[in-house]
mmCIF file of C-alpha atoms in Angstrom:
data_model
loop_
_atom_site.group_PDB
_atom_site.id
_atom_site.type_symbol
_atom_site.label_atom_id
_atom_site.label_comp_id
_atom_site.label_asym_id
_atom_site.label_seq_id
_atom_site.Cartn_x
_atom_site.Cartn_y
_atom_site.Cartn_z
ATOM 1 C CA UNK A 1 0.093 0.050 -0.053
ATOM 2 C CA UNK A 2 1.422 3.459 -1.038
ATOM 3 C CA UNK A 3 0.201 6.225 0.938
ATOM 4 C CA UNK A 4 0.854 9.759 2.586
ATOM 5 C CA UNK A 5 3.417 9.851 5.263
ATOM 6 C CA UNK A 6 2.101 11.261 8.466
ATOM 7 C CA UNK A 7 4.560 12.457 11.354
ATOM 8 C CA UNK A 8 3.798 8.852 13.039
ATOM 9 C CA UNK A 9 5.962 7.640 10.246
ATOM 10 C CA UNK A 10 8.894 9.475 11.369
ATOM 11 C CA UNK A 11 11.112 7.128 13.265
ATOM 12 C CA UNK A 12 10.403 4.201 10.805
ATOM 13 C CA UNK A 13 11.598 6.618 7.930
ATOM 14 C CA UNK A 14 14.609 7.735 10.091
ATOM 15 C CA UNK A 15 15.845 4.381 10.513
ATOM 16 C CA UNK A 16 15.888 3.668 6.613
ATOM 17 C CA UNK A 17 18.107 6.976 5.860
ATOM 18 C CA UNK A 18 19.815 6.236 8.385
ATOM 19 C CA UNK A 19 21.239 3.347 7.290
ATOM 20 C CA UNK A 20 22.099 5.378 4.387
ATOM 21 C CA UNK A 21 23.574 8.238 6.273
ATOM 22 C CA UNK A 22 26.043 5.506 8.041
ATOM 23 C CA UNK A 23 26.741 3.588 5.161
ATOM 24 C CA UNK A 24 26.698 5.005 1.788
ATOM 25 C CA UNK A 25 27.272 8.134 -0.052
ATOM 26 C CA UNK A 26 23.976 8.377 -1.683
ATOM 27 C CA UNK A 27 22.964 11.512 0.927
ATOM 28 C CA UNK A 28 25.670 13.932 1.909
ATOM 29 C CA UNK A 29 24.386 13.680 5.496
ATOM 30 C CA UNK A 30 26.962 12.743 7.563
ATOM 31 C CA UNK A 31 25.253 12.929 11.039
ATOM 32 C CA UNK A 32 21.927 10.469 11.541
ATOM 33 C CA UNK A 33 18.725 11.823 11.902
ATOM 34 C CA UNK A 34 16.676 11.503 15.171
ATOM 35 C CA UNK A 35 12.674 11.347 15.033
ATOM 36 C CA UNK A 36 11.803 14.701 15.817
ATOM 37 C CA UNK A 37 14.147 16.048 13.268
ATOM 38 C CA UNK A 38 12.311 13.541 10.533
ATOM 39 C CA UNK A 39 8.901 14.639 11.518
ATOM 40 C CA UNK A 40 9.574 18.345 11.108
ATOM 41 C CA UNK A 41 10.845 17.362 7.623
ATOM 42 C CA UNK A 42 8.010 15.672 6.737
ATOM 43 C CA UNK A 43 5.815 18.378 7.977
ATOM 44 C CA UNK A 44 7.325 20.901 5.572
ATOM 45 C CA UNK A 45 6.815 19.294 2.750
ATOM 46 C CA UNK A 46 3.320 18.801 3.449
ATOM 47 C CA UNK A 47 3.124 22.292 4.475
ATOM 48 C CA UNK A 48 4.291 23.424 1.005
ATOM 49 C CA UNK A 49 1.777 20.871 -0.823
ATOM 50 C CA UNK A 50 3.749 18.252 -1.934
ATOM 51 C CA UNK A 51 3.465 14.533 -1.563
ATOM 52 C CA UNK A 52 5.439 12.330 0.653
ATOM 53 C CA UNK A 53 4.529 8.885 0.572
ATOM 54 C CA UNK A 54 5.274 5.132 1.834
ATOM 55 C CA UNK A 55 5.120 1.884 0.758
ATOM 56 C CA UNK A 56 3.552 0.450 3.806
ATOM 57 C CA UNK A 57 3.569 -3.950 3.457
ATOM 58 C CA UNK A 58 1.712 -6.081 6.298
ATOM 59 C CA UNK A 59 2.621 -3.068 8.155
ATOM 60 C CA UNK A 60 5.824 -2.676 7.613
ATOM 61 C CA UNK A 61 7.120 0.221 6.330
ATOM 62 C CA UNK A 62 9.551 -0.234 3.006
ATOM 63 C CA UNK A 63 10.420 2.739 1.517
ATOM 64 C CA UNK A 64 9.212 6.507 0.560
ATOM 65 C CA UNK A 65 9.687 8.638 -1.560
ATOM 66 C CA UNK A 66 9.008 12.933 -1.223
ATOM 67 C CA UNK A 67 9.607 15.799 -3.720
ATOM 68 C CA UNK A 68 10.812 19.400 -2.265
ATOM 69 C CA UNK A 69 10.752 22.550 -3.690
ATOM 70 C CA UNK A 70 14.190 22.923 -6.039
ATOM 71 C CA UNK A 71 14.538 27.068 -5.192
ATOM 72 C CA UNK A 72 12.665 29.173 -2.888
ATOM 73 C CA UNK A 73 12.429 32.199 -5.705
ATOM 74 C CA UNK A 74 8.659 32.300 -7.085
ATOM 75 C CA UNK A 75 9.873 31.518 -10.919
ATOM 76 C CA UNK A 76 10.788 28.427 -9.889
ATOM 77 C CA UNK A 77 7.348 27.658 -8.451
ATOM 78 C CA UNK A 78 6.901 24.425 -11.239
ATOM 79 C CA UNK A 79 9.778 22.767 -10.531
ATOM 80 C CA UNK A 80 10.521 20.067 -7.269
ATOM 81 C CA UNK A 81 13.737 17.806 -6.651
ATOM 82 C CA UNK A 82 12.579 14.254 -5.858
ATOM 83 C CA UNK A 83 14.293 11.357 -3.557
ATOM 84 C CA UNK A 84 13.301 7.778 -2.842
ATOM 85 C CA UNK A 85 14.907 5.551 -0.572
ATOM 86 C CA UNK A 86 14.034 1.944 -0.038
ATOM 87 C CA UNK A 87 14.844 -0.419 2.983
ATOM 88 C CA UNK A 88 18.367 -1.882 2.458
ATOM 89 C CA UNK A 89 17.037 -5.255 3.076
ATOM 90 C CA UNK A 90 14.801 -4.848 -0.041
ATOM 91 C CA UNK A 91 16.190 -2.793 -2.393
ATOM 92 C CA UNK A 92 15.905 -4.842 -6.042
ATOM 93 C CA UNK A 93 12.068 -5.609 -4.844
ATOM 94 C CA UNK A 94 10.924 -2.972 -6.809
ATOM 95 C CA UNK A 95 9.723 -0.609 -4.431
ATOM 96 C CA UNK A 96 11.408 2.175 -5.524
ATOM 97 C CA UNK A 97 10.073 2.020 -8.788
ATOM 98 C CA UNK A 98 6.205 1.797 -7.349
ATOM 99 C CA UNK A 99 7.245 4.897 -5.072
ATOM 100 C CA UNK A 100 8.623 6.817 -7.977
ATOM 101 C CA UNK A 101 5.675 6.191 -10.285
ATOM 102 C CA UNK A 102 3.150 7.363 -7.875
ATOM 103 C CA UNK A 103 5.372 10.071 -6.916
ATOM 104 C CA UNK A 104 5.395 11.442 -10.281
ATOM 105 C CA UNK A 105 1.553 11.115 -10.611
ATOM 106 C CA UNK A 106 0.912 13.080 -8.079
ATOM 107 C CA UNK A 107 3.303 15.833 -9.505
ATOM 108 C CA UNK A 108 2.015 15.754 -12.330
ATOM 109 C CA UNK A 109 -1.583 16.302 -10.993
ATOM 110 C CA UNK A 110 -0.255 18.961 -9.136
ATOM 111 C CA UNK A 111 0.553 20.842 -12.298
ATOM 112 C CA UNK A 112 4.395 20.556 -11.788
ATOM 113 C CA UNK A 113 6.459 21.171 -14.854
ATOM 114 C CA UNK A 114 9.699 19.663 -14.053
ATOM 115 C CA UNK A 115 10.943 17.142 -11.385
ATOM 116 C CA UNK A 116 14.821 16.881 -10.960
ATOM 117 C CA UNK A 117 17.268 14.163 -9.331
ATOM 118 C CA UNK A 118 20.336 14.548 -7.543
ATOM 119 C CA UNK A 119 22.994 11.496 -7.415
ATOM 120 C CA UNK A 120 26.206 10.903 -5.814
ATOM 121 C CA UNK A 121 28.062 9.347 -8.680
ATOM 122 C CA UNK A 122 28.970 6.101 -9.476
ATOM 123 C CA UNK A 123 25.492 4.936 -8.404
ATOM 124 C CA UNK A 124 24.183 2.702 -11.507
ATOM 125 C CA UNK A 125 21.028 1.894 -9.409
ATOM 126 C CA UNK A 126 19.863 4.921 -9.131
ATOM 127 C CA UNK A 127 20.937 6.275 -12.701
ATOM 128 C CA UNK A 128 18.799 3.320 -13.925
ATOM 129 C CA UNK A 129 15.750 4.386 -11.855
ATOM 130 C CA UNK A 130 15.982 7.554 -12.868
ATOM 131 C CA UNK A 131 16.438 6.604 -16.766
ATOM 132 C CA UNK A 132 13.394 4.393 -16.586
ATOM 133 C CA UNK A 133 11.237 7.026 -15.936
ATOM 134 C CA UNK A 134 12.183 9.206 -18.385
ATOM 135 C CA UNK A 135 14.679 11.521 -16.895
ATOM 136 C CA UNK A 136 17.737 12.040 -18.913
ATOM 137 C CA UNK A 137 21.408 13.752 -17.195
ATOM 138 C CA UNK A 138 21.416 17.227 -17.471
ATOM 139 C CA UNK A 139 24.265 18.373 -15.161
ATOM 140 C CA UNK A 140 27.388 17.080 -13.508
ATOM 141 C CA UNK A 141 29.541 18.481 -10.251
ATOM 142 C CA UNK A 142 32.611 17.601 -10.015
ATOM 143 C CA UNK A 143 33.592 16.922 -6.334
ATOM 144 C CA UNK A 144 31.545 18.925 -4.716
ATOM 145 C CA UNK A 145 30.717 16.355 -1.662
ATOM 146 C CA UNK A 146 33.505 15.366 0.500
ATOM 147 C CA UNK A 147 32.124 12.252 2.526
ATOM 148 C CA UNK A 148 34.238 8.841 3.523
ATOM 149 C CA UNK A 149 37.275 11.107 3.496
ATOM 150 C CA UNK A 150 37.068 11.577 -0.433
ATOM 151 C CA UNK A 151 35.467 14.016 -3.119
ATOM 152 C CA UNK A 152 32.329 12.788 -4.465
ATOM 153 C CA UNK A 153 30.458 14.264 -8.053
ATOM 154 C CA UNK A 154 26.898 14.260 -8.046
ATOM 155 C CA UNK A 155 24.797 14.528 -11.644
ATOM 156 C CA UNK A 156 21.543 16.076 -11.946
ATOM 157 C CA UNK A 157 19.086 13.955 -14.195
ATOM 158 C CA UNK A 158 15.689 16.076 -15.053
ATOM 159 C CA UNK A 159 12.122 15.182 -16.462
ATOM 160 C CA UNK A 160 9.161 17.168 -17.997
ATOM 161 C CA UNK A 161 6.354 16.401 -16.471
#
């Protein structure tokens, strides 16, 4: 079941996310996120009238996807950045695809025009997910982040809705 997240989901979402914070470079956060901080993030996305979705199966939250404003200037109001995370144990089960399909449909229904995905490189799985949904690479920043004692590149993919 895919549904809108609530702040009651914050602990499960933080648990999924913190795995990536501590063990990967897919996020440039270096400190784990508390349940309270995650609840605030969920509220901010929803206050901006954007979707934050979770995929739940038998009471277990397996992944989430959401969109945030791309920039604060009003001319950017039809562009968003997308995010999707899946519980580490189930990353090859199509959960990310299910979430992305629903997220993109909801963003289109909201009248948004452009979705942007930022990907720490290399990350073949994330690139494949984005390209599966029609995203095209539009930019590449070299050595823009520093995590785990290494400089990291970030590529940007975009999709017109």
